[in-house]
PDB file of N, CA and C in Angstrom:
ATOM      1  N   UNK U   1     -57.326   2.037 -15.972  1.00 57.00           N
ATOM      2  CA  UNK U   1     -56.667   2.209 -14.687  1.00 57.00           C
ATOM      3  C   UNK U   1     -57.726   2.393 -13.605  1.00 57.00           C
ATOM      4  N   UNK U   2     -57.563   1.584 -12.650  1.00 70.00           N
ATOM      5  CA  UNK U   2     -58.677   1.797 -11.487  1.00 70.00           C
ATOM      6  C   UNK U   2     -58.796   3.069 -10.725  1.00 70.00           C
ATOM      7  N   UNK U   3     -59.587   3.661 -10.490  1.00 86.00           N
ATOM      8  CA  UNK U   3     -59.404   4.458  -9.161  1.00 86.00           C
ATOM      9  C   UNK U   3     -59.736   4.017  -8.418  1.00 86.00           C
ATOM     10  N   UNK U   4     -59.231   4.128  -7.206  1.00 82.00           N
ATOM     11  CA  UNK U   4     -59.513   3.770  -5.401  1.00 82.00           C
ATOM     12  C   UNK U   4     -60.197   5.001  -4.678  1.00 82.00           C
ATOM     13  N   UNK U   5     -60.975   4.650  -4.019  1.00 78.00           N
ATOM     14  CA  UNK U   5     -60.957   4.857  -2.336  1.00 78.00           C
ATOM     15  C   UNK U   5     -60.594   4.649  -1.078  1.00 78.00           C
ATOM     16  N   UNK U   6     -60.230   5.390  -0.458  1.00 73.00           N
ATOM     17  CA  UNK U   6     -59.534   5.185   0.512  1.00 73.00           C
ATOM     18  C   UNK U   6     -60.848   5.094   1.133  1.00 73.00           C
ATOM     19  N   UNK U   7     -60.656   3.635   1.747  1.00 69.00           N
ATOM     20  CA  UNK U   7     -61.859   3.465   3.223  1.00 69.00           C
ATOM     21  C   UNK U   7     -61.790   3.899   4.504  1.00 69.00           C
ATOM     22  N   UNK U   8     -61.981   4.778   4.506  1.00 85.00           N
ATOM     23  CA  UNK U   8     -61.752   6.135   6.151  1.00 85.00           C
ATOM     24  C   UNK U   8     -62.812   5.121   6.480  1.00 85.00           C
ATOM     25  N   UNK U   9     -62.781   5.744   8.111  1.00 90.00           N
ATOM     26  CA  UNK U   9     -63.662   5.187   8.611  1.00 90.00           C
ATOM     27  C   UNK U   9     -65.006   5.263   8.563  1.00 90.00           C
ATOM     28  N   UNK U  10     -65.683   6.323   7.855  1.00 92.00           N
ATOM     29  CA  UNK U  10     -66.881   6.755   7.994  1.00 92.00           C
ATOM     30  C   UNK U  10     -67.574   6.070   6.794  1.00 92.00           C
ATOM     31  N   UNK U  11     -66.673   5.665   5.418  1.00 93.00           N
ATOM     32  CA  UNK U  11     -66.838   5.078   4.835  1.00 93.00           C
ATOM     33  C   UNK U  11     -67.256   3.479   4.711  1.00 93.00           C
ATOM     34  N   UNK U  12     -66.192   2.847   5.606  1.00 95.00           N
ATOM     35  CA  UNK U  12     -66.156   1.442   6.397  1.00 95.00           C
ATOM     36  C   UNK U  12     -67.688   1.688   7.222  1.00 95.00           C
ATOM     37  N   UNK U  13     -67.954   2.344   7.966  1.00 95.00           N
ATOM     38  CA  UNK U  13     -69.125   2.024   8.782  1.00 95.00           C
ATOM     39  C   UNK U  13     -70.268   2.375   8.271  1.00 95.00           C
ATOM     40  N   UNK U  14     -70.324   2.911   7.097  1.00 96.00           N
ATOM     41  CA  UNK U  14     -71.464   3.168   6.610  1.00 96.00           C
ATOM     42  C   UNK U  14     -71.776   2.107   5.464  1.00 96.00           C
ATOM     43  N   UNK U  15     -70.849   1.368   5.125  1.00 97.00           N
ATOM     44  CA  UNK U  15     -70.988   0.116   4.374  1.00 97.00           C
ATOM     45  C   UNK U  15     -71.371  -1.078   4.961  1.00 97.00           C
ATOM     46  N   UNK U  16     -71.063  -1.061   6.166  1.00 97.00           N
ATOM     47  CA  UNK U  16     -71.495  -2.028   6.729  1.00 97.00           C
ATOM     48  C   UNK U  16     -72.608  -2.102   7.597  1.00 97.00           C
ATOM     49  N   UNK U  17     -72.696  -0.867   8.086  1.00 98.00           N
ATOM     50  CA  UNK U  17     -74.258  -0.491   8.834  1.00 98.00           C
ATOM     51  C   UNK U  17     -75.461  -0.677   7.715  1.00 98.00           C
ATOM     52  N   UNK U  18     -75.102  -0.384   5.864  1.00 98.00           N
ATOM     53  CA  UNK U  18     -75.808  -0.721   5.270  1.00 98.00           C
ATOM     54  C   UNK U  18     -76.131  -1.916   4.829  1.00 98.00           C
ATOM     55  N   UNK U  19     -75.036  -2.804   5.139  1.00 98.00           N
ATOM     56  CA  UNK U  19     -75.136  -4.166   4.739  1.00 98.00           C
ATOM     57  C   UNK U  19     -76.199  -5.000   6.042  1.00 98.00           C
ATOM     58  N   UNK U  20     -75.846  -4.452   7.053  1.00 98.00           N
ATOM     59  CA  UNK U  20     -76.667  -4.865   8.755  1.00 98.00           C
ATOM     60  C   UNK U  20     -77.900  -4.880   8.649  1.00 98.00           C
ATOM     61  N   UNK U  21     -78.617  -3.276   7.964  1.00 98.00           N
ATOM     62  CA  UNK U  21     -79.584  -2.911   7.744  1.00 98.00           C
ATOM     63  C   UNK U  21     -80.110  -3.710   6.874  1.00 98.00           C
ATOM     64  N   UNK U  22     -80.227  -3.991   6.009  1.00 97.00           N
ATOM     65  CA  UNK U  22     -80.186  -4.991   5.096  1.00 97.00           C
ATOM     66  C   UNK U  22     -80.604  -6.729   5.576  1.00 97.00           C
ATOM     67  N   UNK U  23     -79.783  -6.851   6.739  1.00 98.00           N
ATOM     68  CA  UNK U  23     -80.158  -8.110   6.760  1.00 98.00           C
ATOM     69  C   UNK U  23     -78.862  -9.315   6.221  1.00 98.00           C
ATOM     70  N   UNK U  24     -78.168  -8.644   5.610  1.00 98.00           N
ATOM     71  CA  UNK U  24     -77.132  -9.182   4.535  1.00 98.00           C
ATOM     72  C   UNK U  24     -75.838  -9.541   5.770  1.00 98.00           C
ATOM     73  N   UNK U  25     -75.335 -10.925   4.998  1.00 98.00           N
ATOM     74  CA  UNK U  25     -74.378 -11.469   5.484  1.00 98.00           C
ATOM     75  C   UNK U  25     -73.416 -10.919   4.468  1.00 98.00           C
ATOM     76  N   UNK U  26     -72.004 -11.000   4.593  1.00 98.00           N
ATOM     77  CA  UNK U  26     -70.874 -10.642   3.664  1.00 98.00           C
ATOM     78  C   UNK U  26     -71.261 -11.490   3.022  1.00 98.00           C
ATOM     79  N   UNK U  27     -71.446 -12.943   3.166  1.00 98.00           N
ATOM     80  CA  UNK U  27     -71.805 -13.685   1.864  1.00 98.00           C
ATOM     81  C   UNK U  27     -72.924 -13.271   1.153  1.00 98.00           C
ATOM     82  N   UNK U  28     -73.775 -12.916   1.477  1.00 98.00           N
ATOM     83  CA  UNK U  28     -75.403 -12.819   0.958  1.00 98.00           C
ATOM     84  C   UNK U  28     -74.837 -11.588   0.131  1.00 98.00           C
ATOM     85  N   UNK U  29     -74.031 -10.489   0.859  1.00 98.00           N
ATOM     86  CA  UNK U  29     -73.651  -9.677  -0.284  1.00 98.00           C
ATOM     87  C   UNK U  29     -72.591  -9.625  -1.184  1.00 98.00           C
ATOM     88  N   UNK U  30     -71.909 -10.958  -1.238  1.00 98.00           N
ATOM     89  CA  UNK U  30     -71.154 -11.238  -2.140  1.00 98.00           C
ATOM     90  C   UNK U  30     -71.845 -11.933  -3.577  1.00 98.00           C
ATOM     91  N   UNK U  31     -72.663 -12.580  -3.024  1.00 98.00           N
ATOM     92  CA  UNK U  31     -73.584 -13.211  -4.358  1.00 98.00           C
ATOM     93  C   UNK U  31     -74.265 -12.104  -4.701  1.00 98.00           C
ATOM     94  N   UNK U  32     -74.526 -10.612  -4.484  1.00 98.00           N
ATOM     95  CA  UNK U  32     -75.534  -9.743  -4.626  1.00 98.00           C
ATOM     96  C   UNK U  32     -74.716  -8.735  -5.628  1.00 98.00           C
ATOM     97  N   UNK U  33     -72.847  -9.028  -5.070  1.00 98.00           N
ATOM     98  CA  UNK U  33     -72.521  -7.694  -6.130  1.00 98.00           C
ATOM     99  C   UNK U  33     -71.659  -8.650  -7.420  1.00 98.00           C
ATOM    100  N   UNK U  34     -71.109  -9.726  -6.687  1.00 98.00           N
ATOM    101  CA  UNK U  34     -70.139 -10.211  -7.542  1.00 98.00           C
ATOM    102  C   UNK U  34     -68.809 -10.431  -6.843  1.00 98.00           C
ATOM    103  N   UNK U  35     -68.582  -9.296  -5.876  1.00 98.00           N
ATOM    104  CA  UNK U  35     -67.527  -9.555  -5.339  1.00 98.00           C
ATOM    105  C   UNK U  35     -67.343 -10.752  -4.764  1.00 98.00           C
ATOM    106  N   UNK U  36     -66.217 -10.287  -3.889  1.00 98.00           N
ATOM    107  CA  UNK U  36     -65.717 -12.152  -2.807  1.00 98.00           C
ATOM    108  C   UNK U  36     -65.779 -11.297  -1.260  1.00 98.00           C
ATOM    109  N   UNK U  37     -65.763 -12.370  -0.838  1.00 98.00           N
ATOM    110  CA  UNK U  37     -66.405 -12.191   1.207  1.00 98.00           C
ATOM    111  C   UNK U  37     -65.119 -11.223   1.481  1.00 98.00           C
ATOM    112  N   UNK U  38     -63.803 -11.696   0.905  1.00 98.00           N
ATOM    113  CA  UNK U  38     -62.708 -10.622   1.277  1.00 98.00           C
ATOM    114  C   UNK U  38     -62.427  -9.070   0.694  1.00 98.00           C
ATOM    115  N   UNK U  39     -63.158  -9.125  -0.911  1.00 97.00           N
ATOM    116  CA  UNK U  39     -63.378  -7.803  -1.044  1.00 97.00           C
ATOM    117  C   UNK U  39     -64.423  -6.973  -0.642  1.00 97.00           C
ATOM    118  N   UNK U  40     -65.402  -7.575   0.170  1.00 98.00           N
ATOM    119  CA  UNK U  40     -66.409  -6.711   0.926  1.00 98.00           C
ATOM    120  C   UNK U  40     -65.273  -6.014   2.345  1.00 98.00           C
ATOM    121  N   UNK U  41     -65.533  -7.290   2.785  1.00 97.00           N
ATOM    122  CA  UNK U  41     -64.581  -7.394   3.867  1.00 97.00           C
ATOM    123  C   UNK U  41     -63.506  -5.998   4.005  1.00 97.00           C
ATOM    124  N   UNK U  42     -62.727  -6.150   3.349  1.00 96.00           N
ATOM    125  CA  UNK U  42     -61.978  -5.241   3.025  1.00 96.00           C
ATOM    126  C   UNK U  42     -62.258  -3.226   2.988  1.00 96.00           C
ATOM    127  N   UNK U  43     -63.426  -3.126   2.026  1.00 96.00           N
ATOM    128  CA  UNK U  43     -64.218  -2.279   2.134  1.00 96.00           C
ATOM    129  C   UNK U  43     -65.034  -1.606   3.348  1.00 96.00           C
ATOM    130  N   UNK U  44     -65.137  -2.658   4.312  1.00 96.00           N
ATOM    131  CA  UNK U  44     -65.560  -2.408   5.076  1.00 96.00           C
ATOM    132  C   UNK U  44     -64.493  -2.491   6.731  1.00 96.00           C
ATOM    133  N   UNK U  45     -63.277  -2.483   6.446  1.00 94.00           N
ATOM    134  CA  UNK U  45     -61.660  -2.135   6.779  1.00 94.00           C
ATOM    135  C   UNK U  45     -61.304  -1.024   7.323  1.00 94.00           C
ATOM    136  N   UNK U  46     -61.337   0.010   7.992  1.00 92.00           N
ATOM    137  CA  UNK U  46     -60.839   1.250   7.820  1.00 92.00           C
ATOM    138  C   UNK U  46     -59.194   1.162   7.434  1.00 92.00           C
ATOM    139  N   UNK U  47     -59.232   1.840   6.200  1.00 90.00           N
ATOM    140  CA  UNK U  47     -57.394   2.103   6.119  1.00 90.00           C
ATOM    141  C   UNK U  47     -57.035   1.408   4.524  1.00 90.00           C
ATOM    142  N   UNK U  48     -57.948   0.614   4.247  1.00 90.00           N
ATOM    143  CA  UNK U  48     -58.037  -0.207   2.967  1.00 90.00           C
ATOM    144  C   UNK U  48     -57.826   0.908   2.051  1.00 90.00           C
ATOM    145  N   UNK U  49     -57.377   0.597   0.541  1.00 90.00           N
ATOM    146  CA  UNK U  49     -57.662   1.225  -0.545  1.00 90.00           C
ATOM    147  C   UNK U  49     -58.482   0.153  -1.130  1.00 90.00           C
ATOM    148  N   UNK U  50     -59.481   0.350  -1.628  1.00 92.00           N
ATOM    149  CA  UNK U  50     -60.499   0.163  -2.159  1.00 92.00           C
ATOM    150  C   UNK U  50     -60.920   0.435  -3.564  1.00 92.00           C
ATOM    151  N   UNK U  51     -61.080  -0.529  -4.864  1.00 94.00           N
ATOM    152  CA  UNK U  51     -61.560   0.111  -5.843  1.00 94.00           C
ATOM    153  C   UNK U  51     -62.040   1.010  -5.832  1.00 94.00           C
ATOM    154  N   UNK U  52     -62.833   1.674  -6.564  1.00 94.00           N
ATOM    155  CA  UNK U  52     -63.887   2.734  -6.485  1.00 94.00           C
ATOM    156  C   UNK U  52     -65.184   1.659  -6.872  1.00 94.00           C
ATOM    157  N   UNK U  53     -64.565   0.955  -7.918  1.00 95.00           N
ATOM    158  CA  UNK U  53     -66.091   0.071  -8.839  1.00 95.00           C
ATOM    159  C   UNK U  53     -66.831  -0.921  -7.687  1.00 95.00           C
ATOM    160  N   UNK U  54     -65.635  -1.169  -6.587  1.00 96.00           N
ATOM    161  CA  UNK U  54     -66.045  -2.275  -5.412  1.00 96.00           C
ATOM    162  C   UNK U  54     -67.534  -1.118  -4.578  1.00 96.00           C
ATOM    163  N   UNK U  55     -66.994  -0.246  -4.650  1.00 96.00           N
ATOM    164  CA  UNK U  55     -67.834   0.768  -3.741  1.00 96.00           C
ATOM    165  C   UNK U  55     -69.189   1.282  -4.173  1.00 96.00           C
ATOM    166  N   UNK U  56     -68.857   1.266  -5.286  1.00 96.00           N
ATOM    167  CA  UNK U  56     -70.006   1.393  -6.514  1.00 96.00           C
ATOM    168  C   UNK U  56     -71.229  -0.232  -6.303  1.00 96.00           C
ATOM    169  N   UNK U  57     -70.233  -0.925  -6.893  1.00 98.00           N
ATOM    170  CA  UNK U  57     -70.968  -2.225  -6.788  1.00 98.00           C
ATOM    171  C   UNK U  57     -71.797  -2.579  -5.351  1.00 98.00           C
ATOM    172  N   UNK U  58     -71.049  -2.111  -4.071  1.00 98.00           N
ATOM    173  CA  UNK U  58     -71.233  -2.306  -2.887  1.00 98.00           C
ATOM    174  C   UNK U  58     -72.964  -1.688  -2.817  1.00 98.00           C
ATOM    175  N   UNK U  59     -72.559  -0.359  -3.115  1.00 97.00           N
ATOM    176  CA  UNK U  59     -73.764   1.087  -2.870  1.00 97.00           C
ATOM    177  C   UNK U  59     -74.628   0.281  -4.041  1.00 97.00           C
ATOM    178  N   UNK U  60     -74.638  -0.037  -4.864  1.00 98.00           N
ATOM    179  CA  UNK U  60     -75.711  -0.354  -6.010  1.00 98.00           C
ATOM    180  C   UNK U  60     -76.623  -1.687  -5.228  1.00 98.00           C
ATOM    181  N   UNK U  61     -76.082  -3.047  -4.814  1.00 98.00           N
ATOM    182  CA  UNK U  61     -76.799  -3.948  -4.045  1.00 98.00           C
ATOM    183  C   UNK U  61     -77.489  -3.548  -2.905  1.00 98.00           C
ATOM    184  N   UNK U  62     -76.894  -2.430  -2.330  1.00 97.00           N
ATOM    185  CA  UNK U  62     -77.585  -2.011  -0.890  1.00 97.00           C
ATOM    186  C   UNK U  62     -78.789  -0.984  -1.160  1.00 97.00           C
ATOM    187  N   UNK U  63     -78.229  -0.127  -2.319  1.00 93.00           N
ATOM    188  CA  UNK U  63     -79.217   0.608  -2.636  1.00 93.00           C
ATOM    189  C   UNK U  63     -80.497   1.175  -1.726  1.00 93.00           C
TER     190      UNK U  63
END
């Protein structure tokens, strides 16, 4: 059974300020975790529920 996160906002902007930082396009970090451009996307949503493993996967490429 999955657990989620709820993508508050602080969550959403810190995923994506890390992806910015980075250099990374949603695509560039879609080939990086596995995901798809819409489950980044998403993650980076405020209001989304969110895997947990997406968030995981997310934080592990950005590292």
């Amino acid at each position: 059974m999955d657990q989620f996160a709820s993508s508050d906002t602080m969550l959403a902007r810190r995923l994506q300020q890390a992806r910015l930082a980075k250099g990374y396009s949603l695509e560039d970090l879609a080939i990086a975790t596995g995901l798809t451009i819409d489950e980044i996307a998403a993650a980076e949503e405020p209001g989304n529920k969110v895997p947990q493993h997406h968030v995981d996967r997310i934080d592990h490429a950005l590292g």
